[in-house]
Amino acid sequence: MKFEIAADMEYGVTGKGTIILNIHALRSPNQAVLFETFSVEPYVRTEELTSAHGENRFIRLDIPKKADLRISYKATVDTSHKITDHRKQKPVPVARLEPSVFPYLYPSRYCQSDKLYRLANNKFGHIRNPYVQVVKLTEWIHRNVEYLSGSTNSQTSAYDTVTEQAGVCRDFAHLGIALCRALSIPARYFTGYSYKLVPQDFHACFEAYLGGDWVLFDATKLAPLNGMVKIATGRDAADTAIANIFGNITGGYIQVSCNAIDGFVPHNYIPSEMKGVSYL
Amino acid sequence: MKFEIAADMEYGVTGKGTIILNIHALRSPNQAVLFETFSVEPYVRTEELTSAHGENRFIRLDIPKKADLRISYKATVDTSHKITDHRKQKPVPVARLEPSVFPYLYPSRYCQSDKLYRLANNKFGHIRNPYVQVVKLTEWIHRNVEYLSGSTNSQTSAYDTVTEQAGVCRDFAHLGIALCRALSIPARYFTGYSYKLVPQDFHACFEAYLGGDWVLFDATKLAPLNGMVKIATGRDAADTAIANIFGNITGGYIQVSCNAIDGFVPHNYIPSEMKGVSYL
Amino acid sequence: MKFEIAADMEYGVTGKGTIILNIHALRSPNQAVLFETFSVEPYVRTEELTSAHGENRFIRLDIPKKADLRISYKATVDTSHKITDHRKQKPVPVARLEPSVFPYLYPSRYCQSDKLYRLANNKFGHIRNPYVQVVKLTEWIHRNVEYLSGSTNSQTSAYDTVTEQAGVCRDFAHLGIALCRALSIPARYFTGYSYKLVPQDFHACFEAYLGGDWVLFDATKLAPLNGMVKIATGRDAADTAIANIFGNITGGYIQVSCNAIDGFVPHNYIPSEMKGVSYL
Amino acid sequence: MKFEIAADMEYGVTGKGTIILNIHALRSPNQAVLFETFSVEPYVRTEELTSAHGENRFIRLDIPKKADLRISYKATVDTSHKITDHRKQKPVPVARLEPSVFPYLYPSRYCQSDKLYRLANNKFGHIRNPYVQVVKLTEWIHRNVEYLSGSTNSQTSAYDTVTEQAGVCRDFAHLGIALCRALSIPARYFTGYSYKLVPQDFHACFEAYLGGDWVLFDATKLAPLNGMVKIATGRDAADTAIANIFGNITGGYIQVSCNAIDGFVPHNYIPSEMKGVSYL
């Protein structure tokens, strides 16, 4: 699938400061960046950095003095994803998991799976097929949590959302991740561009590790699962912030878009079918 | 009903300090204290105090110096309770509630009903009869929260228990109160002695304000509703602590008992029936 | 001192609902309400209620259907306060306190004095004179906490403010109360109108129980201590909310003013002097 | 320096389960494991795993059925550390930091540096030399936080410890890390064996990234800085748990020791001197 993505952002900087942006489409075997342009006005020194383990592409802006920054990113990306059948999915005991996924099995800042252990197991522990467990918990979140802009903030965690039952995509994702981990299913946070998302913004959802694939789930159901362009994955939003800011800097205007170039047929999982979508 | 109640407690005091105990059976029109004896060894100055609004009887111990205190309380109490039919119970809008119950309608330290508003209304908001609402939420707590000694501490609140799903009587009561208030039903904390409670200890449950009565509910189901001797009621455990301690004092041994003198027929609510038990 | 106070508020009501307002000047031996007018447009049924223990005057609005409410309150109030010398103030052990002040000695929803015990005693425990303790902790709050509109919300407590070090008058008051209680000094929340407050709004500060008086302290230093008109006192903001709202109601415009009629000489405590201001 | 380290642990396993241990001395250019033996009785399948980025050595125990496990680890380790002079240390702006240290600059589960930003900068922001900043904050923690076994639990974070002012080595380390990050100094959690630690246990402290070295600090001052054998480093205790447990397993007896073979001269930093100890 080919997508045209764009992000335009503005920041008011009152003095010396640094912004680390994480808005570039990830380059991976299954996500080719065909065209890409990034600009900042007025000029500031920028560097592209790659995280130690290659999950992210950072842009660091070194801002020497007061400025009103206008940042513009555009890219054309060719993504492919895999659809797998999970009807025969068996639970994978921790004793058989690859160590590389352990970081996604443990509690993290916004996904306190240890505190949700009983709740997750009381609700979903009896289900044998782990894919079905994740579908059921995703449906449960969708049914019980209201999507409500401005209802949460940067401190809100899965522990809050499970009770307060309102939030934005970030909160839906954190709760999904925490419930998966509480069921001993590794899960991670996914940020990206999402096809014709309304309201337009960056999107967040989560991936569960099932049968060796990172299978995508979106409890908001605001976006088709095959309409994502990946920016980064991490343990939760603390790993994958769109912008990390140092100094006296205030964000303002933001405009994000993601459109398909060629014909696009939105696909979402059908709970009854057992097909998972994963980006490699 | 006549009950013989007893509490024996020990405290290690390393220096000057004060203990405010709240273990005496309340004296009320429907709870007559027929016989009562209280002793502290070695001797320390004690005062009986009554709270501003008569819901509690405090004993203040003024401890001048290092001591190992042995406290003993015994009483014979004649209680009566009322059984009311709630089949025709209608919701009482806040616009019709007596102001005297407002304190039991608002969030308190351990019962953050404001944070449970969506959860309570999603689960129980559709039920018309408020008595049935409280029965259903009590059953829900009993089904979902495991009684587990030592699983919680003095900081644990309803906001924790709703997710962590384990606790002791205090936690069951706080969650019941928080859910009631989130449904605009006034609710308060009840501490007392409970007939043949296992494990033996002071007991806590909650009262919901229904049809002008404070109807008793116990989500632990550890005690018959007609086997209680009331010590105090309050907004939550912060109002009705068994002991408030000032100075370097450590609690130790505690022994509590509550037995019926005359024949006693345990009674618990039958969800299908619509009968409520209240202590006047 | 004579003050003219006024509050104008607007609420958007989408259906049946109830508002309980707590904006009327308290009537007390030392605060005479000389003139008072309250109006709501369009007409809705209103009742004046007094809390069980007379600390508050509530107005309950019973709103039958969709409406845009305009509420207007005006009053002329004659207040008097007492200035007392605390140079010889001695600590009052809990063993000597009147039971009527116990509710103000224990932790409450927003004032978790139990969690601040060590911090309060490490910083202020060595000071002998309790009036000086409260002055020092008030100065400490003023020095360390930044007044920042919009930095906190209705969930923010003293436990947050002591670390996050930003807040509004409500947060300054909660922290002051929590520190006092952690030092075994009873303290309570005070809401009222405040002389020429900037930004104009209702004000909150706190009273510490010293030598039998409720002595006023304001860590924001935004208002003269002798320029207050009391609305209510309580354990914290949970007891004394300006408005408690039931139903689908959104607050909007609010305008508050407090001006002196006769000549007014602002007075604030001078840390070096040992004079306390209290409203009886 | 040569050390003999040992850990003996017992676990009661009631059924199928998995334990992931992180108790092996790290192998690194400056920490040579000369001799090592690990045993589990009764026999269970064990695997040694290395984390994706080589900071940890895990042992995974795959326990098929009920058992009382006795785990024994012994090693002889030769460590070397570097002592560096920080008198001329300059702050390194985020704009100049290597991206590999970013994970240690951001908030994490137990080190919510974003919430401690104002506190850290109010107390230590004025200090120019970052080494001195870390020394001062370490001294501040040591002065204000009481080492009290059992005062905290696995949920306790830096946000709690900064106010509650009591904890164990884990809590001292989390607070140190959070304060460093709030000052834009990368910091990470260090677990290891510590020379003749009393009470005997595994130890935790923290490393701050200064002048290209990870400089060691221990706010508990229970252990000499040159007497550590490193097990692992991570963002906080969530990354470096001694044991991660899956299944119905209860820990019990634990015995840890660390002794020097050749003559050992304990060294701690002298605040006045500006010398830092780092393990490469």
Coordinates of C-alpha atoms in Angstrom, one line a residue, chain D:
Chain D
M1 CA 39.6 -6.1 43.1
K2 CA 38.7 -9.8 43.6
F3 CA 35.4 -10.6 45.3
E4 CA 33.7 -13.9 46.3
I5 CA 30.0 -13.5 45.9
A6 CA 27.2 -16.0 46.8
A7 CA 23.4 -16.1 46.7
D8 CA 21.2 -18.8 48.1
M9 CA 17.5 -18.6 47.5
E10 CA 14.5 -20.8 48.1
Y11 CA 11.1 -20.8 46.3
G12 CA 7.9 -22.7 47.0
V13 CA 6.3 -23.7 43.7
T14 CA 2.8 -25.1 43.9
G15 CA 2.5 -26.0 40.2
K16 CA 3.8 -25.3 36.7
G17 CA 5.6 -22.0 36.6
T18 CA 8.6 -20.0 35.4
I19 CA 11.2 -17.9 37.2
I20 CA 13.5 -15.5 35.4
L21 CA 16.5 -14.8 37.7
N22 CA 18.9 -11.9 37.3
I23 CA 21.5 -12.7 39.9
H24 CA 24.6 -13.5 37.8
A25 CA 27.6 -11.2 37.8
L26 CA 27.7 -9.3 34.6
R27 CA 30.5 -10.2 32.3
S28 CA 32.1 -7.0 30.9
P29 CA 35.6 -5.7 29.9
N30 CA 36.1 -4.5 33.5
Q31 CA 34.3 -7.3 35.3
A32 CA 35.8 -10.7 34.7
V33 CA 34.0 -13.7 36.2
L34 CA 36.9 -16.0 37.1
F35 CA 34.9 -18.8 38.6
E36 CA 31.1 -19.4 38.6
T37 CA 28.7 -22.1 39.7
F38 CA 24.9 -22.2 39.6
S39 CA 22.7 -25.0 40.8
V40 CA 19.1 -25.7 41.3
E41 CA 17.7 -28.6 43.3
P42 CA 15.6 -30.5 42.5
Y43 CA 16.6 -30.5 38.8
V44 CA 14.6 -28.2 36.5
R45 CA 15.4 -27.1 33.0
T46 CA 17.5 -23.9 33.1
E47 CA 18.6 -21.6 30.3
E48 CA 21.0 -18.7 30.3
L49 CA 19.7 -15.8 28.3
T50 CA 21.3 -12.5 27.5
S51 CA 19.1 -9.4 27.0
A52 CA 18.9 -7.8 23.6
H53 CA 21.5 -5.1 24.6
G54 CA 23.7 -7.2 26.8
E55 CA 23.1 -5.3 30.0
N56 CA 21.8 -8.4 31.8
R57 CA 22.3 -12.1 32.1
F58 CA 19.1 -14.0 32.8
I59 CA 18.6 -17.5 34.0
R60 CA 15.2 -18.9 33.1
L61 CA 13.9 -21.8 35.2
D62 CA 11.1 -23.9 33.6
I63 CA 9.4 -25.6 36.5
P64 CA 7.1 -28.4 35.4
K65 CA 5.4 -29.2 38.7
K66 CA 5.1 -28.7 42.5
A67 CA 8.6 -28.3 44.0
D68 CA 10.6 -26.6 46.8
L69 CA 13.5 -25.1 44.8
R70 CA 16.9 -24.4 46.4
I71 CA 19.0 -22.1 44.2
S72 CA 22.6 -21.6 44.8
Y73 CA 25.0 -19.2 42.9
K74 CA 28.7 -18.6 43.7
A75 CA 31.3 -16.7 41.8
T76 CA 34.7 -15.2 42.0
V77 CA 34.8 -11.9 40.2
D78 CA 37.6 -9.5 39.4
T79 CA 36.3 -5.9 39.0
S80 CA 38.1 -2.7 38.2
H81 CA 36.7 0.8 38.3
K82 CA 37.9 4.1 37.3
I83 CA 38.3 7.2 39.4
T84 CA 37.8 10.5 37.6
D85 CA 38.3 14.1 38.5
H86 CA 35.1 16.2 37.9
R87 CA 36.3 19.6 39.1
K88 CA 36.1 20.9 35.6
Q89 CA 32.8 19.1 34.7
K90 CA 30.5 21.2 32.5
P91 CA 26.8 20.6 31.9
V92 CA 26.2 18.7 28.6
P93 CA 23.2 20.1 26.8
V94 CA 20.7 17.6 25.5
A95 CA 21.6 18.8 22.1
R96 CA 25.1 17.2 22.6
L97 CA 24.1 13.9 24.3
E98 CA 24.6 10.6 22.5
P99 CA 21.2 9.1 21.6
S100 CA 22.2 5.9 23.3
V101 CA 21.7 7.5 26.7
F102 CA 18.2 9.0 25.9
P103 CA 16.4 6.1 27.5
Y104 CA 18.0 7.1 30.8
L105 CA 17.0 10.7 30.4
Y106 CA 13.2 10.2 30.1
P107 CA 10.8 9.4 33.0
S108 CA 10.3 5.7 33.7
R109 CA 7.9 3.6 35.8
Y110 CA 9.5 4.3 39.2
C111 CA 11.4 7.5 38.3
Q112 CA 8.8 10.1 37.3
S113 CA 11.3 12.8 36.7
D114 CA 8.7 14.9 34.9
K115 CA 6.8 15.3 38.2
L116 CA 9.9 16.2 40.1
Y117 CA 11.1 18.8 37.6
R118 CA 10.3 21.9 39.7
L119 CA 11.5 20.4 42.9
A120 CA 14.8 19.3 41.4
N121 CA 15.5 22.6 39.7
N122 CA 14.4 24.7 42.7
K123 CA 16.8 22.8 44.9
F124 CA 19.8 22.0 42.6
G125 CA 19.2 23.9 39.4
H126 CA 21.5 26.8 40.4
I127 CA 24.6 24.6 40.7
R128 CA 26.8 24.8 37.6
N129 CA 28.9 21.6 37.9
P130 CA 26.7 18.6 37.2
Y131 CA 28.9 16.3 39.3
V132 CA 28.3 18.7 42.2
Q133 CA 24.6 18.6 41.5
V134 CA 24.5 14.8 41.8
V135 CA 26.6 14.9 44.9
K136 CA 24.3 17.5 46.5
L137 CA 21.1 15.6 45.6
T138 CA 22.7 12.4 46.9
E139 CA 23.5 14.1 50.2
W140 CA 20.0 15.5 50.3
I141 CA 18.4 12.1 49.9
H142 CA 20.7 10.6 52.5
R143 CA 19.9 13.4 55.0
N144 CA 16.1 13.4 54.4
V145 CA 15.2 9.8 53.7
E146 CA 15.3 7.2 56.5
Y147 CA 16.5 3.7 55.7
L148 CA 13.6 1.6 57.1
S149 CA 13.2 -2.0 56.1
G150 CA 9.7 -3.0 55.2
S151 CA 8.5 0.7 54.9
T152 CA 7.9 0.4 51.1
N153 CA 6.7 -2.2 48.6
S154 CA 7.0 -3.0 44.9
Q155 CA 4.7 -0.2 44.0
T156 CA 6.7 2.5 45.7
S157 CA 8.2 5.1 43.3
A158 CA 10.4 8.1 43.6
Y159 CA 7.3 10.2 43.7
D160 CA 6.3 8.5 46.9
T161 CA 9.7 8.5 48.5
V162 CA 10.4 12.2 48.0
T163 CA 7.4 12.9 50.3
E164 CA 7.2 9.9 52.6
Q165 CA 11.0 10.1 53.3
A166 CA 11.5 6.4 54.2
G167 CA 12.5 3.4 52.1
V168 CA 15.2 0.9 51.2
C169 CA 18.1 0.9 48.8
R170 CA 15.8 0.6 45.8
D171 CA 13.8 3.7 46.8
F172 CA 17.0 5.7 47.5
A173 CA 18.2 4.8 44.0
H174 CA 14.9 5.6 42.3
L175 CA 14.8 9.0 43.9
G176 CA 18.4 9.8 42.9
I177 CA 17.7 8.8 39.3
A178 CA 14.5 10.8 39.1
L179 CA 16.2 14.0 40.4
C180 CA 19.1 13.5 38.0
R181 CA 16.8 13.2 35.0
A182 CA 14.8 16.2 36.1
L183 CA 18.1 18.1 35.9
S184 CA 18.7 16.7 32.4
I185 CA 21.4 14.4 33.6
P186 CA 21.0 10.8 32.3
A187 CA 20.8 8.3 35.2
R188 CA 20.3 4.6 35.5
Y189 CA 19.6 1.9 38.1
F190 CA 22.4 -0.4 39.3
T191 CA 21.9 -3.8 41.0
G192 CA 24.6 -5.8 42.3
Y193 CA 26.4 -7.5 45.2
S194 CA 27.9 -5.1 47.7
Y195 CA 30.9 -5.7 50.0
K196 CA 29.8 -6.8 53.5
L197 CA 26.4 -5.1 53.1
V198 CA 24.4 -4.9 56.4
P199 CA 21.6 -6.1 56.4
Q200 CA 22.9 -8.7 53.9
D201 CA 20.9 -8.6 50.6
F202 CA 21.3 -7.6 47.0
H203 CA 22.1 -3.9 46.7
A204 CA 20.8 -1.2 44.5
C205 CA 22.2 2.3 43.8
F206 CA 22.4 4.5 40.7
E207 CA 24.8 5.8 38.0
A208 CA 24.7 9.3 36.6
Y209 CA 26.1 10.0 33.2
L210 CA 28.9 12.6 33.7
G211 CA 31.6 13.5 31.2
G212 CA 31.1 10.3 29.3
D213 CA 31.3 8.0 32.3
W214 CA 28.5 6.3 34.3
V215 CA 29.5 7.6 37.7
L216 CA 28.2 5.6 40.7
F217 CA 26.3 7.2 43.7
D218 CA 24.7 5.5 46.7
A219 CA 22.5 7.7 48.8
T220 CA 22.1 5.0 51.4
K221 CA 25.9 5.2 52.1
L222 CA 25.6 1.6 53.3
A223 CA 28.3 0.4 50.9
P224 CA 31.7 1.5 49.7
L225 CA 31.5 2.7 46.1
N226 CA 34.4 0.4 45.1
G227 CA 32.9 -2.7 46.7
M228 CA 30.3 -3.4 44.1
V229 CA 29.9 -6.4 41.7
K230 CA 27.5 -5.4 39.0
I231 CA 24.6 -7.7 38.1
A232 CA 22.7 -5.3 35.8
T233 CA 21.8 -1.8 34.9
G234 CA 18.5 -0.5 33.6
R235 CA 16.1 2.4 33.6
D236 CA 14.8 1.4 37.1
A237 CA 13.9 -1.6 39.1
A238 CA 11.3 -2.6 36.5
D239 CA 14.1 -3.5 34.1
T240 CA 16.4 -5.3 36.6
A241 CA 14.2 -7.3 39.0
I242 CA 16.3 -10.0 40.8
A243 CA 13.5 -12.4 40.0
N244 CA 10.5 -12.2 37.6
I245 CA 7.9 -14.8 38.6
F246 CA 5.2 -16.4 36.5
G247 CA 2.8 -18.9 38.2
N248 CA 1.9 -19.6 41.8
I249 CA 5.4 -19.3 43.4
T250 CA 6.3 -17.8 46.7
G251 CA 9.8 -16.6 47.6
G252 CA 11.3 -17.4 51.0
Y253 CA 14.7 -17.7 52.5
I254 CA 17.4 -15.6 50.8
Q255 CA 21.1 -15.4 51.7
V256 CA 23.5 -13.1 49.9
S257 CA 27.2 -12.4 50.6
C258 CA 30.0 -10.5 49.0
N259 CA 33.6 -10.6 50.4
A260 CA 36.9 -9.4 49.2
I261 CA 39.6 -11.9 48.6
D262 CA 42.7 -9.7 48.6
G263 CA 43.1 -6.7 50.9
F264 CA 40.3 -4.2 50.3
V265 CA 40.3 -0.5 51.1
P266 CA 36.8 0.8 51.2
H267 CA 36.4 4.1 49.3
N268 CA 33.5 6.5 49.3
Y269 CA 33.2 9.8 47.6
I270 CA 34.2 12.8 49.7
P271 CA 31.8 15.6 48.8
S272 CA 34.6 18.1 49.1
E273 CA 36.8 16.2 46.7
M274 CA 35.4 15.9 43.2
K275 CA 36.3 12.3 42.4
G276 CA 33.8 9.9 40.8
V277 CA 33.9 6.1 40.8
S278 CA 32.7 4.4 37.7
Y279 CA 32.5 0.7 36.6
L280 CA 33.2 0.4 32.9

